[in-house]
Structure formats: structure tokens, C-alpha cells
Amino acid sequence: MIELFSANTPNGKKISIMLEEIGYEYKVTKVDLDKGDQFKSDFKKISPFNKIPVIIDHKKKKTIFESGAILIYLAKESGKFYDNEDRLEINQWLMSQMGYIGPMLGQHHQFHHYNQGKSKFGEERYFKISERIYQDLDKRLAVSKFLSGKNYTIADIATFPWIARHEWHDIGLSKFKNLTRWYNQISEREAVIKGFSFMNEDELPPKP
Ligand SMILES: N[C@@H](CCC(=O)N[C@@H](CS)C(=O)NCC(=O)O)C(=O)O
């Protein structure tokens, strides 16, 4: 049994989607970020930077923080979505999500969605960067079915919930035909629909 400490955010959804995809039994322990649960001392013991998601694999007595590390752990345990021969490619797209796509779109959320009007510089900077991310993903998906090649992998699982925030990004997902094709295809997966709604049963990936 896996215990998932999470909140209803893109990083949180990565792991519920993965757990649904691999068909593992899991229990969700909600970390209320608005109330500051992430700063409680018990949570700090399992999450050194006070961030969700974290999992505890109770059977194997292992605790894992950082969504990329959790995805790799679950992929290796289940033998799914992280084929040995494709790992170099998968790692590059997964690390791009972890180090660039997520953090930059996250800043875009801060300036464009939550705090409009507070910093013209911040709004413009992260709007442009987010637009470039859409363009670059679209280019990649023009020549590749999924991010790291012909197969759906943990790189797609990591990136999908961030693009699912496209309404907040205000960039116009439907203008990006290849990214839209990829997004729609993933949105229709049964495990993705289930994992996406892990904290709100009515929540579906928004249409482009
Ligand atoms: N690199 C981390 C980022 C996790 C992260 O930023 N989590 C956010 C929610 S999406 C969080 O827990 N924020 C709470 C806080 O910083 O106080 C990962 O991918 O796991």
C-alpha cells in the first residue's frame, strides 16, 4: 500500500495519475497548503523542503519526496512507462519538466493568475517564457508521438498536469496543433481521468 501525501496541484496530480496508470492501491493523505500543513514538523521529517508530493511505500518501508524521483521509483517498481532502452531520452524530457517547464509555468501562475497588476516585468517575462515552452513542446510533438518517442512514459505523465492548467496560462492551447493532439490523447486515458480527479471527483482535464 502506497500512502500519497498530496494536494490538488499539477505536481500532486502527477503521482495520482501514475498510481492509477500502474494500478497500485493507494491512500491519499491531504496536505492543506493554504492552512500550512506542509510546515508541520511531522511532514518536514518526510519532505525536507516542505513540498508535496511525497509517498510512503509502507510495504517496502521507503519514503520518497520530489515528484520526478517518485515517478522513477514507481516506474521501476511496476516496470511501466520507463523502458530500459529509452531511459536516456525519457530522462531528458522528465528533467526538462522538473527543472524548466514546471518551475517556469509555476512562476507564470504567480504573476499572471494570482497576482495580476503587481509586476509588469514578472507578468511579461513569464508569459513569454511560457509561450516559448508551448512552442517548443509543439515542435517536439510534431516529430514525436509522445515527448520521449513513440511510447507514453513518465515524461508525459509529469508534463501533462502542467499543460492541463492551460486556462490559467492564457496562451491558447488550441493554436498549438501537435501539443493539443498530445494533450487530448492523454486526457482521454481512463487512468488520467481518475488520477486527475483524485481530490475533486468532478474535475476533468479542461478542453483546449
Ligand atoms: N520539485 C518539487 C516541487 C513540488 C512543489 O513545488 N510543490 C508545491 C505544490 S505544487 C508545494 O508543496 N508548495 C508548498 C510550499 O512551497 O509551501 C516536485 O516536483 O516535487
PDB file of C-alpha atoms and ligand atoms in Angstrom:
ATOM      1  CA  MET A   1       0.000   0.000   0.000  1.00  0.00           C
ATOM      2  CA  ILE A   2       1.299   3.427  -1.017  1.00  0.00           C
ATOM      3  CA  GLU A   3       0.426   6.492   1.014  1.00  0.00           C
ATOM      4  CA  LEU A   4       0.376   9.646  -1.082  1.00  0.00           C
ATOM      5  CA  PHE A   5       0.797  12.969   0.704  1.00  0.00           C
ATOM      6  CA  SER A   6      -0.526  15.485  -1.731  1.00  0.00           C
ATOM      7  CA  ALA A   7      -2.617  18.487  -2.686  1.00  0.00           C
ATOM      8  CA  ASN A   8      -4.707  19.260  -5.745  1.00  0.00           C
ATOM      9  CA  THR A   9      -1.928  20.826  -7.837  1.00  0.00           C
ATOM     10  CA  PRO A  10      -0.093  19.817 -11.034  1.00  0.00           C
ATOM     11  CA  ASN A  11       2.789  18.276  -9.055  1.00  0.00           C
ATOM     12  CA  GLY A  12       0.291  16.448  -6.869  1.00  0.00           C
ATOM     13  CA  LYS A  13      -1.666  15.126  -9.853  1.00  0.00           C
ATOM     14  CA  LYS A  14       1.430  13.637 -11.490  1.00  0.00           C
ATOM     15  CA  ILE A  15       1.571  10.968  -8.818  1.00  0.00           C
ATOM     16  CA  SER A  16      -2.127  10.145  -8.552  1.00  0.00           C
ATOM     17  CA  ILE A  17      -2.155   9.730 -12.351  1.00  0.00           C
ATOM     18  CA  MET A  18       0.895   7.449 -12.198  1.00  0.00           C
ATOM     19  CA  LEU A  19      -0.609   5.356  -9.396  1.00  0.00           C
ATOM     20  CA  GLU A  20      -3.804   4.951 -11.417  1.00  0.00           C
ATOM     21  CA  GLU A  21      -1.806   4.088 -14.534  1.00  0.00           C
ATOM     22  CA  ILE A  22       0.104   1.306 -12.785  1.00  0.00           C
ATOM     23  CA  GLY A  23      -2.963   0.129 -10.893  1.00  0.00           C
ATOM     24  CA  TYR A  24      -1.418   0.366  -7.423  1.00  0.00           C
ATOM     25  CA  GLU A  25      -3.554   0.564  -4.341  1.00  0.00           C
ATOM     26  CA  TYR A  26      -3.023   3.886  -2.606  1.00  0.00           C
ATOM     27  CA  LYS A  27      -4.384   6.088   0.078  1.00  0.00           C
ATOM     28  CA  VAL A  28      -4.297   9.879  -0.149  1.00  0.00           C
ATOM     29  CA  THR A  29      -3.317  11.959   2.872  1.00  0.00           C
ATOM     30  CA  LYS A  30      -4.253  15.541   2.126  1.00  0.00           C
ATOM     31  CA  VAL A  31      -1.704  18.245   2.883  1.00  0.00           C
ATOM     32  CA  ASP A  32      -3.609  21.530   3.092  1.00  0.00           C
ATOM     33  CA  LEU A  33      -1.142  24.021   1.653  1.00  0.00           C
ATOM     34  CA  ASP A  34      -3.418  27.007   2.379  1.00  0.00           C
ATOM     35  CA  LYS A  35      -3.522  26.082   6.038  1.00  0.00           C
ATOM     36  CA  GLY A  36       0.257  25.491   6.169  1.00  0.00           C
ATOM     37  CA  ASP A  37       0.157  21.712   6.782  1.00  0.00           C
ATOM     38  CA  GLN A  38       3.405  21.465   4.795  1.00  0.00           C
ATOM     39  CA  PHE A  39       5.222  23.282   7.621  1.00  0.00           C
ATOM     40  CA  LYS A  40       4.168  20.858  10.343  1.00  0.00           C
ATOM     41  CA  SER A  41       7.134  19.095  11.942  1.00  0.00           C
ATOM     42  CA  ASP A  42       5.908  15.596  11.099  1.00  0.00           C
ATOM     43  CA  PHE A  43       5.630  16.490   7.429  1.00  0.00           C
ATOM     44  CA  LYS A  44       9.056  18.159   7.424  1.00  0.00           C
ATOM     45  CA  LYS A  45      10.518  14.815   8.500  1.00  0.00           C
ATOM     46  CA  ILE A  46       9.466  13.301   5.171  1.00  0.00           C
ATOM     47  CA  SER A  47       9.749  16.404   2.984  1.00  0.00           C
ATOM     48  CA  PRO A  48      12.902  18.441   3.589  1.00  0.00           C
ATOM     49  CA  PHE A  49      11.659  21.441   1.556  1.00  0.00           C
ATOM     50  CA  ASN A  50       8.071  21.282   2.877  1.00  0.00           C
ATOM     51  CA  LYS A  51       6.682  20.338  -0.529  1.00  0.00           C
ATOM     52  CA  ILE A  52       4.127  17.893  -1.788  1.00  0.00           C
ATOM     53  CA  PRO A  53       4.092  15.270  -3.253  1.00  0.00           C
ATOM     54  CA  VAL A  54       5.672  12.628  -1.018  1.00  0.00           C
ATOM     55  CA  ILE A  55       4.946   8.907  -0.948  1.00  0.00           C
ATOM     56  CA  ILE A  56       5.497   6.264   1.674  1.00  0.00           C
ATOM     57  CA  ASP A  57       5.722   2.734   0.359  1.00  0.00           C
ATOM     58  CA  HIS A  58       4.622   1.048   3.594  1.00  0.00           C
ATOM     59  CA  LYS A  59       5.391  -2.439   2.340  1.00  0.00           C
ATOM     60  CA  LYS A  60       8.969  -1.608   1.435  1.00  0.00           C
ATOM     61  CA  LYS A  61       9.347   0.939   4.258  1.00  0.00           C
ATOM     62  CA  LYS A  62      10.544   3.671   1.906  1.00  0.00           C
ATOM     63  CA  THR A  63       9.743   7.376   1.863  1.00  0.00           C
ATOM     64  CA  ILE A  64      10.294   9.354  -1.342  1.00  0.00           C
ATOM     65  CA  PHE A  65       9.989  13.098  -1.949  1.00  0.00           C
ATOM     66  CA  GLU A  66      10.288  15.034  -5.282  1.00  0.00           C
ATOM     67  CA  SER A  67       7.777  14.147  -7.956  1.00  0.00           C
ATOM     68  CA  GLY A  68      10.396  13.127 -10.554  1.00  0.00           C
ATOM     69  CA  ALA A  69      12.066  10.768  -8.091  1.00  0.00           C
ATOM     70  CA  ILE A  70       8.660   9.352  -7.130  1.00  0.00           C
ATOM     71  CA  LEU A  71       7.745   8.749 -10.782  1.00  0.00           C
ATOM     72  CA  ILE A  72      11.055   6.964 -11.388  1.00  0.00           C
ATOM     73  CA  TYR A  73      10.573   4.854  -8.252  1.00  0.00           C
ATOM     74  CA  LEU A  74       7.038   3.812  -9.209  1.00  0.00           C
ATOM     75  CA  ALA A  75       8.062   3.185 -12.820  1.00  0.00           C
ATOM     76  CA  LYS A  76      10.911   0.915 -11.750  1.00  0.00           C
ATOM     77  CA  GLU A  77       8.750  -0.898  -9.198  1.00  0.00           C
ATOM     78  CA  SER A  78       5.950  -1.516 -11.686  1.00  0.00           C
ATOM     79  CA  GLY A  79       8.090  -1.957 -14.786  1.00  0.00           C
ATOM     80  CA  LYS A  80       5.896   0.530 -16.641  1.00  0.00           C
ATOM     81  CA  PHE A  81       6.380   3.778 -18.578  1.00  0.00           C
ATOM     82  CA  TYR A  82      10.209   3.823 -18.232  1.00  0.00           C
ATOM     83  CA  ASP A  83      11.576   1.295 -20.700  1.00  0.00           C
ATOM     84  CA  ASN A  84      15.226   0.490 -20.190  1.00  0.00           C
ATOM     85  CA  GLU A  85      16.277   1.171 -23.756  1.00  0.00           C
ATOM     86  CA  ASP A  86      14.512   4.559 -23.836  1.00  0.00           C
ATOM     87  CA  ARG A  87      15.754   5.858 -20.480  1.00  0.00           C
ATOM     88  CA  LEU A  88      18.253   8.374 -21.825  1.00  0.00           C
ATOM     89  CA  GLU A  89      15.507  10.042 -23.865  1.00  0.00           C
ATOM     90  CA  ILE A  90      12.890   9.766 -21.112  1.00  0.00           C
ATOM     91  CA  ASN A  91      15.265  11.262 -18.528  1.00  0.00           C
ATOM     92  CA  GLN A  92      15.906  14.309 -20.701  1.00  0.00           C
ATOM     93  CA  TRP A  93      12.209  15.110 -21.113  1.00  0.00           C
ATOM     94  CA  LEU A  94      11.452  14.310 -17.490  1.00  0.00           C
ATOM     95  CA  MET A  95      14.282  16.544 -16.236  1.00  0.00           C
ATOM     96  CA  SER A  96      13.127  19.320 -18.594  1.00  0.00           C
ATOM     97  CA  GLN A  97       9.745  19.162 -16.931  1.00  0.00           C
ATOM     98  CA  MET A  98      11.243  19.141 -13.439  1.00  0.00           C
ATOM     99  CA  GLY A  99      13.864  21.826 -13.976  1.00  0.00           C
ATOM    100  CA  TYR A 100      12.248  24.125 -16.518  1.00  0.00           C
ATOM    101  CA  ILE A 101       8.625  23.549 -17.584  1.00  0.00           C
ATOM    102  CA  GLY A 102       7.144  23.199 -14.080  1.00  0.00           C
ATOM    103  CA  PRO A 103       9.118  25.967 -12.357  1.00  0.00           C
ATOM    104  CA  MET A 104       8.547  28.459 -15.216  1.00  0.00           C
ATOM    105  CA  LEU A 105       4.830  27.753 -15.623  1.00  0.00           C
ATOM    106  CA  GLY A 106       4.622  27.942 -11.823  1.00  0.00           C
ATOM    107  CA  GLN A 107       6.034  31.477 -11.917  1.00  0.00           C
ATOM    108  CA  HIS A 108       3.600  32.322 -14.717  1.00  0.00           C
ATOM    109  CA  HIS A 109       0.758  31.196 -12.420  1.00  0.00           C
ATOM    110  CA  GLN A 110       2.068  33.527  -9.718  1.00  0.00           C
ATOM    111  CA  PHE A 111       2.296  36.631 -11.894  1.00  0.00           C
ATOM    112  CA  HIS A 112      -0.478  36.106 -14.442  1.00  0.00           C
ATOM    113  CA  HIS A 113      -3.104  34.191 -12.488  1.00  0.00           C
ATOM    114  CA  TYR A 114      -2.741  35.043  -8.792  1.00  0.00           C
ATOM    115  CA  ASN A 115      -1.122  38.486  -8.737  1.00  0.00           C
ATOM    116  CA  GLN A 116      -2.038  40.352 -11.902  1.00  0.00           C
ATOM    117  CA  GLY A 117      -1.110  44.029 -11.878  1.00  0.00           C
ATOM    118  CA  LYS A 118       1.650  43.716  -9.285  1.00  0.00           C
ATOM    119  CA  SER A 119       4.632  43.387 -11.611  1.00  0.00           C
ATOM    120  CA  LYS A 120       4.569  44.182 -15.330  1.00  0.00           C
ATOM    121  CA  PHE A 121       8.109  42.805 -15.638  1.00  0.00           C
ATOM    122  CA  GLY A 122       7.196  39.477 -13.996  1.00  0.00           C
ATOM    123  CA  GLU A 123       3.991  39.123 -15.985  1.00  0.00           C
ATOM    124  CA  GLU A 124       5.724  39.769 -19.310  1.00  0.00           C
ATOM    125  CA  ARG A 125       8.781  37.673 -18.530  1.00  0.00           C
ATOM    126  CA  TYR A 126       6.878  34.526 -17.554  1.00  0.00           C
ATOM    127  CA  PHE A 127       4.220  34.958 -20.236  1.00  0.00           C
ATOM    128  CA  LYS A 128       6.964  34.942 -22.879  1.00  0.00           C
ATOM    129  CA  ILE A 129       8.790  32.002 -21.330  1.00  0.00           C
ATOM    130  CA  SER A 130       5.536  30.020 -21.072  1.00  0.00           C
ATOM    131  CA  GLU A 131       4.717  30.799 -24.689  1.00  0.00           C
ATOM    132  CA  ARG A 132       8.158  29.509 -25.698  1.00  0.00           C
ATOM    133  CA  ILE A 133       7.518  26.338 -23.705  1.00  0.00           C
ATOM    134  CA  TYR A 134       4.267  25.782 -25.635  1.00  0.00           C
ATOM    135  CA  GLN A 135       6.086  26.422 -28.934  1.00  0.00           C
ATOM    136  CA  ASP A 136       8.970  24.106 -28.108  1.00  0.00           C
ATOM    137  CA  LEU A 137       6.697  21.310 -26.907  1.00  0.00           C
ATOM    138  CA  ASP A 138       4.620  21.737 -30.052  1.00  0.00           C
ATOM    139  CA  LYS A 139       7.753  21.420 -32.214  1.00  0.00           C
ATOM    140  CA  ARG A 140       8.818  18.288 -30.400  1.00  0.00           C
ATOM    141  CA  LEU A 141       5.380  16.741 -30.732  1.00  0.00           C
ATOM    142  CA  ALA A 142       5.359  17.498 -34.460  1.00  0.00           C
ATOM    143  CA  VAL A 143       8.049  14.852 -34.886  1.00  0.00           C
ATOM    144  CA  SER A 144       7.304  12.548 -31.976  1.00  0.00           C
ATOM    145  CA  LYS A 145       4.081  10.924 -30.843  1.00  0.00           C
ATOM    146  CA  PHE A 146       4.942  11.360 -27.158  1.00  0.00           C
ATOM    147  CA  LEU A 147       7.621  13.508 -25.547  1.00  0.00           C
ATOM    148  CA  SER A 148      10.334  10.925 -25.424  1.00  0.00           C
ATOM    149  CA  GLY A 149       9.377   8.937 -28.502  1.00  0.00           C
ATOM    150  CA  LYS A 150       6.706   6.544 -29.665  1.00  0.00           C
ATOM    151  CA  ASN A 151       5.646   5.450 -26.179  1.00  0.00           C
ATOM    152  CA  TYR A 152       3.704   7.161 -23.397  1.00  0.00           C
ATOM    153  CA  THR A 153       6.133   7.493 -20.454  1.00  0.00           C
ATOM    154  CA  ILE A 154       6.669   9.168 -17.091  1.00  0.00           C
ATOM    155  CA  ALA A 155       7.893  12.245 -19.009  1.00  0.00           C
ATOM    156  CA  ASP A 156       4.362  12.668 -20.419  1.00  0.00           C
ATOM    157  CA  ILE A 157       2.800  11.938 -17.032  1.00  0.00           C
ATOM    158  CA  ALA A 158       4.984  14.659 -15.448  1.00  0.00           C
ATOM    159  CA  THR A 159       4.214  17.260 -18.106  1.00  0.00           C
ATOM    160  CA  PHE A 160       0.502  16.661 -18.698  1.00  0.00           C
ATOM    161  CA  PRO A 161      -0.908  18.170 -15.447  1.00  0.00           C
ATOM    162  CA  TRP A 162       1.043  21.377 -16.098  1.00  0.00           C
ATOM    163  CA  ILE A 163      -0.417  21.803 -19.585  1.00  0.00           C
ATOM    164  CA  ALA A 164      -3.795  20.983 -18.062  1.00  0.00           C
ATOM    165  CA  ARG A 165      -3.538  24.399 -16.381  1.00  0.00           C
ATOM    166  CA  HIS A 166      -3.734  25.969 -19.885  1.00  0.00           C
ATOM    167  CA  GLU A 167      -6.711  28.137 -18.976  1.00  0.00           C
ATOM    168  CA  TRP A 168      -4.598  29.924 -16.375  1.00  0.00           C
ATOM    169  CA  HIS A 169      -1.764  30.303 -18.900  1.00  0.00           C
ATOM    170  CA  ASP A 170      -3.969  32.224 -21.331  1.00  0.00           C
ATOM    171  CA  ILE A 171      -1.711  31.325 -24.239  1.00  0.00           C
ATOM    172  CA  GLY A 172      -4.288  29.483 -26.327  1.00  0.00           C
ATOM    173  CA  LEU A 173      -3.515  25.771 -26.299  1.00  0.00           C
ATOM    174  CA  SER A 174      -5.637  25.117 -29.403  1.00  0.00           C
ATOM    175  CA  LYS A 175      -3.245  27.242 -31.517  1.00  0.00           C
ATOM    176  CA  PHE A 176      -0.621  24.550 -30.928  1.00  0.00           C
ATOM    177  CA  LYS A 177      -1.870  21.651 -33.004  1.00  0.00           C
ATOM    178  CA  ASN A 178       0.655  18.991 -32.010  1.00  0.00           C
ATOM    179  CA  LEU A 179       0.567  19.864 -28.327  1.00  0.00           C
ATOM    180  CA  THR A 180      -3.242  19.794 -28.499  1.00  0.00           C
ATOM    181  CA  ARG A 181      -3.219  16.372 -30.175  1.00  0.00           C
ATOM    182  CA  TRP A 182      -0.940  15.034 -27.411  1.00  0.00           C
ATOM    183  CA  TYR A 183      -2.987  16.720 -24.681  1.00  0.00           C
ATOM    184  CA  ASN A 184      -6.312  15.396 -25.968  1.00  0.00           C
ATOM    185  CA  GLN A 185      -4.967  11.880 -26.353  1.00  0.00           C
ATOM    186  CA  ILE A 186      -3.670  11.806 -22.777  1.00  0.00           C
ATOM    187  CA  SER A 187      -6.836  13.479 -21.413  1.00  0.00           C
ATOM    188  CA  GLU A 188      -8.883  10.547 -22.682  1.00  0.00           C
ATOM    189  CA  ARG A 189      -6.949   7.869 -20.805  1.00  0.00           C
ATOM    190  CA  GLU A 190      -9.090   6.285 -18.107  1.00  0.00           C
ATOM    191  CA  ALA A 191      -6.266   6.360 -15.525  1.00  0.00           C
ATOM    192  CA  VAL A 192      -5.577  10.013 -16.267  1.00  0.00           C
ATOM    193  CA  ILE A 193      -9.233  10.945 -15.756  1.00  0.00           C
ATOM    194  CA  LYS A 194      -9.242   9.052 -12.455  1.00  0.00           C
ATOM    195  CA  GLY A 195      -5.916  10.376 -11.235  1.00  0.00           C
ATOM    196  CA  PHE A 196      -6.781  13.926 -12.254  1.00  0.00           C
ATOM    197  CA  SER A 197      -9.877  13.912 -10.072  1.00  0.00           C
ATOM    198  CA  PHE A 198      -8.193  12.361  -7.014  1.00  0.00           C
ATOM    199  CA  MET A 199      -9.178  15.258  -4.785  1.00  0.00           C
ATOM    200  CA  ASN A 200     -12.218  16.558  -6.604  1.00  0.00           C
ATOM    201  CA  GLU A 201     -14.344  13.919  -8.250  1.00  0.00           C
ATOM    202  CA  ASP A 202     -15.923  16.398 -10.693  1.00  0.00           C
ATOM    203  CA  GLU A 203     -12.651  17.699 -12.043  1.00  0.00           C
ATOM    204  CA  LEU A 204     -11.763  16.802 -15.621  1.00  0.00           C
ATOM    205  CA  PRO A 205      -8.799  17.975 -17.687  1.00  0.00           C
ATOM    206  CA  PRO A 206     -10.114  21.200 -19.258  1.00  0.00           C
ATOM    207  CA  LYS A 207     -10.682  21.085 -23.026  1.00  0.00           C
ATOM    208  CA  PRO A 208      -8.247  23.117 -25.199  1.00  0.00           C
TER     209      PRO A 208
HETATM  210  N1  LIG B   1      10.228  19.990  -7.351  1.00  0.00           N
HETATM  211  C1  LIG B   1       9.132  19.629  -6.491  1.00  0.00           C
HETATM  212  C2  LIG B   1       8.157  20.777  -6.440  1.00  0.00           C
HETATM  213  C3  LIG B   1       6.996  20.492  -5.551  1.00  0.00           C
HETATM  214  C4  LIG B   1       6.182  21.741  -5.281  1.00  0.00           C
HETATM  215  O1  LIG B   1       6.507  22.836  -5.719  1.00  0.00           O
HETATM  216  N2  LIG B   1       5.085  21.555  -4.540  1.00  0.00           N
HETATM  217  C5  LIG B   1       4.245  22.667  -4.174  1.00  0.00           C
HETATM  218  C6  LIG B   1       2.808  22.423  -4.615  1.00  0.00           C
HETATM  219  S1  LIG B   1       2.704  22.150  -6.362  1.00  0.00           S
HETATM  220  C7  LIG B   1       4.235  22.816  -2.674  1.00  0.00           C
HETATM  221  O2  LIG B   1       4.236  21.830  -1.960  1.00  0.00           O
HETATM  222  N3  LIG B   1       4.224  24.046  -2.191  1.00  0.00           N
HETATM  223  C8  LIG B   1       4.114  24.328  -0.799  1.00  0.00           C
HETATM  224  C9  LIG B   1       5.085  25.366  -0.324  1.00  0.00           C
HETATM  225  O3  LIG B   1       6.070  25.627  -1.025  1.00  0.00           O
HETATM  226  O4  LIG B   1       4.870  25.918   0.752  1.00  0.00           O
HETATM  227  C10 LIG B   1       8.439  18.371  -7.029  1.00  0.00           C
HETATM  228  O5  LIG B   1       8.319  18.259  -8.245  1.00  0.00           O
HETATM  229  O6  LIG B   1       8.035  17.502  -6.251  1.00  0.00           O
END
